[in-house]
Short mmCIF file of C-alpha atoms in Angstrom, two decimals:
data_model
loop_
_atom_site.label_atom_id
_atom_site.label_comp_id
_atom_site.label_asym_id
_atom_site.label_seq_id
_atom_site.Cartn_x
_atom_site.Cartn_y
_atom_site.Cartn_z
CA MET A 159 -34.39 -33.43 44.71
CA LEU A 160 -32.70 -32.01 41.60
CA GLN A 161 -35.75 -29.88 40.91
CA THR A 162 -35.33 -28.00 44.19
CA PHE A 163 -32.03 -26.58 42.92
CA THR A 164 -33.63 -25.01 39.83
CA GLU A 165 -37.30 -24.38 40.70
CA TYR A 166 -39.48 -23.57 43.68
CA VAL A 167 -43.23 -23.50 44.28
CA PRO A 168 -44.69 -20.17 45.45
CA VAL A 169 -48.38 -19.65 46.22
CA SER A 170 -50.07 -17.43 43.64
CA ILE A 171 -53.16 -15.60 44.92
CA LYS A 172 -55.67 -14.37 42.37
CA TYR A 173 -58.68 -12.22 43.23
CA GLU A 174 -61.80 -12.77 41.12
CA HIS A 175 -64.84 -10.51 41.40
CA VAL A 176 -68.16 -12.32 41.37
CA GLU A 177 -71.43 -10.40 40.91
CA HIS A 178 -74.55 -11.45 42.79
CA PRO A 179 -77.81 -9.62 41.93
CA ASN A 180 -79.92 -8.85 44.98
CA GLU A 181 -83.55 -8.22 43.96
CA ASN A 182 -85.73 -6.06 46.19
CA ALA A 183 -89.26 -4.84 45.73
CA SER A 184 -88.16 -1.37 44.64
CA ASN A 185 -84.87 -1.86 42.80
CA ILE A 186 -82.19 -4.33 41.86
CA GLU A 187 -78.87 -4.06 43.66
CA VAL A 188 -75.77 -5.77 42.33
CA ILE A 189 -73.35 -6.94 45.01
CA GLN A 190 -69.71 -7.64 44.10
CA GLN A 191 -67.74 -10.10 46.14
CA ALA A 192 -64.07 -10.94 45.85
CA LYS A 193 -63.24 -14.61 45.53
CA ILE A 194 -59.70 -15.68 46.41
CA ASN A 195 -58.14 -18.50 44.43
CA ARG A 196 -54.77 -19.94 45.40
CA HIS A 197 -52.64 -21.69 42.83
CA LEU A 198 -49.37 -23.58 43.13
CA LYS A 199 -46.96 -23.23 40.23
CA PHE A 200 -43.26 -23.69 39.60
CA ARG A 201 -40.92 -20.74 39.12
CA ASP A 202 -37.27 -20.57 38.20
CA GLY A 203 -35.04 -20.16 41.23
CA THR A 204 -33.53 -22.12 44.10
CA ASN A 205 -35.82 -23.55 46.75
CA THR A 206 -33.48 -22.47 49.53
CA LEU A 207 -35.74 -23.34 52.45
CA GLY A 208 -36.36 -26.82 51.05
CA ILE A 209 -32.64 -27.44 50.55
CA ILE A 210 -31.84 -26.32 54.11
CA PHE A 211 -34.37 -28.67 55.70
CA PHE A 212 -33.40 -31.52 53.41
CA CYS A 213 -29.76 -31.12 54.44
CA LEU A 214 -30.74 -31.03 58.12
CA ILE A 215 -32.70 -34.27 57.81
CA PHE A 216 -29.97 -35.82 55.65
CA GLY A 217 -27.29 -34.98 58.23
CA CYS A 218 -29.36 -36.34 61.13
CA VAL A 219 -30.04 -39.64 59.35
CA LEU A 220 -26.41 -39.89 58.22
CA GLY A 221 -25.27 -39.60 61.83
CA THR A 222 -27.27 -42.71 62.76
CA LEU A 223 -25.42 -44.94 60.28
CA GLY A 224 -22.42 -47.03 61.15
CA PRO A 225 -18.99 -47.02 59.52
CA GLN A 226 -20.61 -46.59 56.10
CA LYS A 227 -21.28 -42.93 56.85
CA HIS A 228 -17.54 -42.13 56.58
CA ILE A 229 -17.71 -42.79 52.82
CA VAL A 230 -20.27 -40.00 52.38
CA ILE A 231 -18.44 -37.70 54.81
CA ASN A 232 -15.13 -38.17 52.98
CA PHE A 233 -16.85 -37.47 49.67
CA PHE A 234 -18.21 -34.13 50.89
CA ASN A 235 -14.87 -33.27 52.49
CA VAL A 236 -13.17 -33.68 49.12
CA ILE A 237 -15.86 -31.56 47.45
CA TYR A 238 -15.32 -28.91 50.12
CA GLU A 239 -11.56 -28.84 49.50
CA VAL A 240 -12.05 -28.54 45.72
CA LEU A 241 -14.56 -25.70 46.07
CA LEU A 242 -12.31 -23.97 48.59
CA LYS A 243 -9.39 -23.97 46.15
CA MET A 244 -11.62 -22.66 43.40
CA LEU A 245 -12.86 -19.93 45.72
CA MET A 246 -9.35 -18.92 46.73
CA GLY A 247 -8.53 -18.43 43.07
CA ALA A 248 -11.64 -16.31 42.55
CA ILE A 249 -10.84 -14.15 45.59
CA TRP A 250 -7.92 -12.56 43.72
CA PHE A 251 -10.40 -11.11 41.22
CA THR A 252 -12.99 -10.09 43.82
CA PRO A 253 -11.99 -6.38 44.15
CA LEU A 254 -12.14 -5.88 40.39
CA GLY A 255 -15.39 -7.82 40.06
CA VAL A 256 -17.17 -6.14 42.97
CA GLY A 257 -16.04 -2.70 41.81
CA SER A 258 -17.33 -3.37 38.31
CA ILE A 259 -20.69 -4.61 39.63
CA ILE A 260 -21.15 -1.55 41.85
CA CYS A 261 -20.15 0.86 39.07
CA GLY A 262 -22.49 -0.83 36.63
CA LYS A 263 -25.36 -0.69 39.10
CA ILE A 264 -24.73 3.00 39.89
CA ILE A 265 -24.66 3.89 36.18
CA SER A 266 -27.93 2.03 35.57
CA LEU A 267 -29.71 3.93 38.35
CA GLY A 268 -31.96 6.69 37.17
CA GLN A 269 -32.05 8.47 40.54
CA LEU A 270 -28.70 8.12 42.26
CA SER A 271 -29.50 10.49 45.13
CA GLN A 272 -32.69 8.57 45.95
CA THR A 273 -30.79 5.27 46.04
CA LEU A 274 -28.12 6.72 48.34
CA THR A 275 -30.87 8.01 50.62
CA GLN A 276 -32.46 4.56 50.72
CA LEU A 277 -29.11 2.98 51.61
CA SER A 278 -28.63 5.53 54.39
CA TRP A 279 -32.03 4.69 55.85
CA PHE A 280 -31.18 0.99 55.55
CA ILE A 281 -27.95 1.47 57.53
CA LEU A 282 -29.86 3.43 60.17
CA ALA A 283 -32.60 0.79 60.42
CA VAL A 284 -30.08 -2.04 60.78
CA ALA A 285 -28.07 -0.09 63.37
CA ILE A 286 -31.24 0.57 65.40
CA GLY A 287 -32.11 -3.12 65.22
CA PHE A 288 -28.65 -4.09 66.46
CA GLY A 289 -28.90 -1.50 69.23
CA ILE A 290 -32.28 -2.81 70.38
CA TYR A 291 -30.87 -6.32 70.48
CA GLN A 292 -27.68 -5.36 72.34
CA PHE A 293 -29.03 -2.90 74.87
CA ILE A 294 -32.56 -4.14 75.47
CA ILE A 295 -33.27 -7.73 74.44
CA ILE A 296 -30.19 -9.61 75.69
CA GLN A 297 -29.96 -7.35 78.74
CA CYS A 298 -33.51 -8.29 79.73
CA ILE A 299 -32.75 -11.97 79.13
CA TYR A 300 -29.63 -11.75 81.31
CA PHE A 301 -31.46 -9.98 84.14
CA PHE A 302 -34.43 -12.37 83.97
CA PHE A 303 -32.27 -15.48 84.39
CA VAL A 304 -29.16 -14.32 86.26
CA ARG A 305 -30.69 -11.50 88.37
CA LYS A 306 -27.58 -9.31 88.18
CA ASN A 307 -26.70 -5.98 86.63
CA PRO A 308 -26.54 -6.74 82.88
CA PHE A 309 -24.72 -3.55 81.90
CA LYS A 310 -21.84 -4.32 84.26
CA TYR A 311 -21.53 -7.68 82.55
CA TYR A 312 -21.72 -5.96 79.17
CA GLY A 313 -18.92 -3.52 80.07
CA SER A 314 -16.56 -6.38 80.88
CA PHE A 315 -16.40 -7.38 77.21
CA GLY A 316 -15.09 -4.05 75.91
CA PRO A 317 -11.80 -5.46 74.51
CA ALA A 318 -13.56 -8.39 72.87
CA ILE A 319 -16.17 -6.09 71.29
CA LEU A 320 -13.48 -3.78 69.93
CA THR A 321 -11.55 -6.72 68.49
CA ALA A 322 -14.65 -8.15 66.84
CA PHE A 323 -15.54 -4.73 65.44
CA ALA A 324 -12.04 -4.14 64.08
CA THR A 325 -11.61 -7.56 62.48
CA ALA A 326 -15.27 -8.22 61.53
CA SER A 327 -14.69 -11.79 62.69
CA LYS A 328 -15.99 -13.44 65.84
CA SER A 329 -13.33 -16.13 65.69
CA ALA A 330 -10.53 -13.53 65.84
CA ALA A 331 -11.92 -12.26 69.15
CA LEU A 332 -12.33 -15.74 70.64
CA PRO A 333 -9.02 -15.82 72.62
CA ILE A 334 -9.80 -12.46 74.24
CA THR A 335 -13.33 -13.64 75.01
CA PHE A 336 -11.98 -16.74 76.73
CA ARG A 337 -9.64 -14.64 78.87
CA ILE A 338 -12.42 -12.27 79.94
CA MET A 339 -14.71 -15.18 80.76
CA ASP A 340 -12.06 -16.84 82.93
CA ASP A 341 -10.45 -13.84 84.65
CA LYS A 342 -13.06 -11.09 84.74
CA VAL A 343 -16.61 -12.41 84.82
CA LYS A 344 -15.61 -15.79 86.32
CA VAL A 345 -17.87 -18.02 84.24
CA ASP A 346 -17.28 -21.74 84.70
CA LYS A 347 -14.70 -23.01 82.21
CA ARG A 348 -16.76 -26.08 81.43
CA ILE A 349 -19.51 -23.79 80.15
CA THR A 350 -17.31 -21.42 78.16
CA ARG A 351 -15.30 -24.22 76.56
CA PHE A 352 -18.55 -25.74 75.36
CA ILE A 353 -20.66 -22.70 74.39
CA LEU A 354 -18.14 -20.39 72.72
CA PRO A 355 -16.70 -22.86 70.17
CA ILE A 356 -20.14 -24.06 69.03
CA GLY A 357 -21.37 -20.46 69.12
CA THR A 358 -20.56 -20.23 65.42
CA ILE A 359 -24.11 -21.42 64.77
CA ASN A 360 -25.52 -18.65 67.01
CA MET A 361 -25.60 -15.79 64.49
CA ASP A 362 -28.22 -13.40 65.86
CA GLY A 363 -26.82 -10.34 64.11
CA THR A 364 -26.46 -12.20 60.82
CA ALA A 365 -30.09 -13.37 60.90
CA LEU A 366 -31.24 -9.81 61.60
CA PHE A 367 -29.11 -8.38 58.78
CA ILE A 368 -30.26 -10.95 56.20
CA SER A 369 -33.92 -10.35 57.06
CA ALA A 370 -33.53 -6.59 56.81
CA SER A 371 -31.61 -6.89 53.53
CA ILE A 372 -34.23 -9.03 51.82
CA ILE A 373 -37.05 -6.72 52.95
CA PHE A 374 -35.01 -3.72 51.75
CA ILE A 375 -34.50 -5.27 48.31
CA ALA A 376 -38.20 -6.15 48.11
CA GLN A 377 -39.21 -2.58 48.92
CA MET A 378 -36.79 -1.20 46.32
CA ASN A 379 -38.53 -3.31 43.68
CA ASN A 380 -42.09 -2.65 44.94
CA ILE A 381 -42.64 -6.27 45.94
CA TYR A 382 -45.54 -6.67 48.37
CA LEU A 383 -44.73 -8.72 51.45
CA GLY A 384 -47.62 -10.19 53.36
CA MET A 385 -47.56 -11.99 56.68
CA GLY A 386 -46.75 -15.29 54.97
CA GLU A 387 -43.75 -13.81 53.17
CA ILE A 388 -42.48 -12.18 56.37
CA LEU A 389 -42.70 -15.48 58.26
CA THR A 390 -40.95 -17.27 55.39
CA ILE A 391 -38.13 -14.72 55.43
CA GLY A 392 -37.71 -15.00 59.20
CA LEU A 393 -37.68 -18.80 59.19
CA SER A 394 -35.32 -19.02 56.22
CA CYS A 395 -32.90 -16.43 57.60
CA THR A 396 -32.80 -18.09 61.02
CA ALA A 397 -32.02 -21.49 59.50
CA ALA A 398 -29.52 -20.12 56.98
CA SER A 399 -27.65 -18.00 59.53
CA MET A 400 -26.58 -21.16 61.33
CA SER A 401 -24.48 -22.08 58.31
CA SER A 402 -22.83 -18.66 58.02
CA ALA A 403 -19.04 -18.65 58.22
CA THR A 404 -17.28 -16.47 60.79
CA VAL A 405 -15.46 -14.49 58.11
CA PRO A 406 -16.14 -10.94 56.88
CA SER A 407 -19.08 -10.40 54.48
CA ALA A 408 -20.17 -14.05 54.59
CA ALA A 409 -23.80 -12.99 55.08
CA LEU A 410 -24.02 -11.47 51.60
CA VAL A 411 -23.80 -14.95 50.09
CA LEU A 412 -26.83 -15.97 52.13
CA VAL A 413 -28.70 -12.86 51.01
CA LEU A 414 -28.14 -13.91 47.40
CA MET A 415 -29.46 -17.37 48.17
CA LEU A 416 -32.53 -16.28 50.10
CA CYS A 417 -33.73 -13.64 47.63
CA SER A 418 -35.38 -16.47 45.74
CA THR A 419 -37.77 -17.12 48.65
CA ILE A 420 -39.75 -14.00 47.68
CA ASN A 421 -38.74 -13.94 44.01
CA ALA A 422 -36.68 -10.76 44.54
CA PRO A 423 -34.00 -9.80 42.01
CA THR A 424 -30.44 -10.53 43.08
CA GLU A 425 -28.93 -7.65 41.12
CA ASP A 426 -29.65 -5.15 43.88
CA VAL A 427 -27.56 -7.17 46.35
CA SER A 428 -24.50 -5.57 44.73
CA LEU A 429 -25.48 -2.29 46.40
CA LEU A 430 -25.00 -3.90 49.80
CA PHE A 431 -21.36 -4.64 49.02
CA ALA A 432 -20.62 -0.92 49.20
CA ILE A 433 -21.88 -0.61 52.79
CA ASP A 434 -21.19 -4.08 54.16
CA TRP A 435 -17.71 -3.12 55.37
CA PHE A 436 -19.42 -1.13 58.15
CA VAL A 437 -22.60 -3.14 58.75
CA ASP A 438 -20.57 -6.35 58.97
CA ARG A 439 -18.74 -5.01 62.01
CA LEU A 440 -21.99 -4.15 63.76
CA ARG A 441 -23.50 -7.58 63.27
CA THR A 442 -20.25 -9.30 64.35
CA THR A 443 -20.45 -7.61 67.76
CA ASN A 444 -24.05 -8.84 68.06
CA ASN A 445 -22.99 -12.39 67.26
CA LEU A 446 -20.21 -12.21 69.85
CA LEU A 447 -22.40 -10.83 72.63
CA GLY A 448 -25.05 -13.47 71.94
CA ASP A 449 -22.50 -16.18 72.79
CA CYS A 450 -21.23 -14.35 75.88
CA TYR A 451 -24.69 -13.88 77.35
CA ALA A 452 -25.60 -17.46 76.48
CA CYS A 453 -22.68 -18.64 78.66
CA ALA A 454 -23.99 -16.71 81.66
CA VAL A 455 -27.55 -17.98 81.23
CA VAL A 456 -26.48 -21.60 80.73
CA GLU A 457 -24.24 -21.44 83.81
CA LYS A 458 -27.13 -20.12 85.89
CA LEU A 459 -29.50 -22.83 84.64
CA SER A 460 -26.88 -25.56 85.15
CA ARG A 461 -25.66 -24.57 88.63
CA VAL A 462 -27.09 -27.73 90.24
CA GLU A 463 -25.45 -30.06 87.71
CA LEU A 464 -22.17 -28.18 87.97
CA SER A 465 -22.10 -28.42 91.76
CA VAL A 466 -22.86 -32.16 91.68
CA SER A 467 -20.06 -32.67 89.16
CA GLU A 468 -17.63 -30.77 91.40
CA ASP A 469 -18.55 -32.93 94.39
CA GLU A 470 -17.96 -36.10 92.41
CA ASP A 471 -14.63 -34.90 91.02
CA GLY A 472 -13.23 -33.29 94.12
CA GLY A 473 -14.63 -35.47 96.92
CA GLU A 474 -12.45 -36.98 99.65
CA TYR A 475 -12.95 -40.59 100.59
CA LYS A 476 -11.75 -41.85 104.01
CA MET A 477 -11.55 -45.51 104.94
CA ASN A 478 -9.96 -47.68 107.60
CA GLY A 479 -8.38 -50.90 106.58
CA GLN A 480 -5.36 -53.14 106.58
CA ALA A 481 -3.39 -54.40 103.61
CA ALA A 482 -4.12 -58.09 103.25
CA ALA A 483 -1.86 -58.87 100.32
CA VAL A 484 0.52 -57.06 98.03
CA GLY A 485 1.74 -58.51 94.78
CA ASN A 486 2.36 -57.49 91.18
CA GLY A 487 1.48 -53.88 91.93
CA THR A 488 -1.86 -54.84 93.50
CA CYS A 489 -2.85 -54.05 97.07
CA VAL A 490 -5.88 -55.77 98.61
CA ILE A 491 -7.24 -53.90 101.64
CA ASP A 492 -9.56 -55.37 104.22
CA ILE A 493 -11.95 -52.60 105.32
CA PRO A 494 -14.20 -53.21 108.33
CA ARG A 495 -17.80 -52.16 108.04
CA ASN A 496 -19.08 -48.87 109.46
CA GLU A 497 -15.59 -47.46 109.95
CA THR A 498 -14.00 -44.42 108.33
CA THR A 499 -10.37 -43.38 108.29
CA ASN A 500 -7.64 -42.18 105.91
CA ILE A 501 -5.72 -44.36 103.50
#
C-alpha cells in the first residue's frame, strides 16, 4: 500500500527487429519482422488510479462495519481538520507563489509566442468541448427521455448559469437553482432535494477539463498517447472528478495528481493557472447543468414511484363505526365489515 504513494507500474513496450532469411531458387531474401515485448517496471510517481480504487473499496468495506467504524471516521475527520488549517495558512501565500511559478515558467520558455498560441488553442478546444456537451449531448439526453423542448428547459436556468459563471462555484448557485426548479420548471421537490445536494460528485465539466489538460501537457512534451493511455486518462479523470471540491480552481490539484498516470511533467501545470480563472467558469456551468438535467431525467423515469408515493401519503380513508370504549386517550371503534363512511 505504501508503495502506491511513491511508485507506479507502467507497461513498457519495446520493439525488436528479428531477421528471417527466406531462401528461393534464384536469390536469398531477408525478411525483417518486428517483435513486441512488454515489460512491467516500477517508476517514481504516485499510482493515482490505484489509490482511488483502493479508497473506494476501503470506504465500502468500512461502511459495513458496526460501531467500530466511527473510530476510523473520527481519525480521518481530525486529519482533515489539521490539513484544512495548514491549507488556510498556505492560501495567504498563494498569489505570491503562483505568480513566481508563472514568471519562472515564462522566463524558461524559449518560444514564448508559440506557448501563448498553444494556450489559446487549448482554451478554444476546451470551450468547444463544453459547448458540445451543453448544446448537443445533454439536450439530446433530455429530449430522448423527457420528450420536451430541451432549449426551453435550458433557458429557464439563465440566472443560475450566470451566478455559477460569476462565482465559479456550483454551491453558490444552489439556492437559485432550487428556486428555479420549484417555481419555474416545476420539478418534484423530492427529486431536486435528493439530486442537487449529491450532485457534487457529478462533475462532467471537471472531468472534461482534466482530460484535456493532461493531453495538452503530453503534447507539449511530445509524449505519445496510444489507445491504452487515452482510456487510462478517461477512467482516471472520471473517478477523480467525483472527489473534486465545489470551489474555484479545485481541478488543477487533480491535474497535478493525474499527470503521473502518463508520466507527464507537472511543471507545465503552472501554465494552466494563468488561464484557469476563465476556464473554471465554463466548466462550472457544465457541472451545474448536468445536475439540472439529471433532475428532469430522474423525475421522468420515477413518475410511477412518485405517483404511488403521493397516493399513499395523500389518500383518504372512510370507515363506518361506533366508539366502543374511550379511556386514557384511546378510542376503540367497532367497524362493520363491507361498510364505508367518514370518521
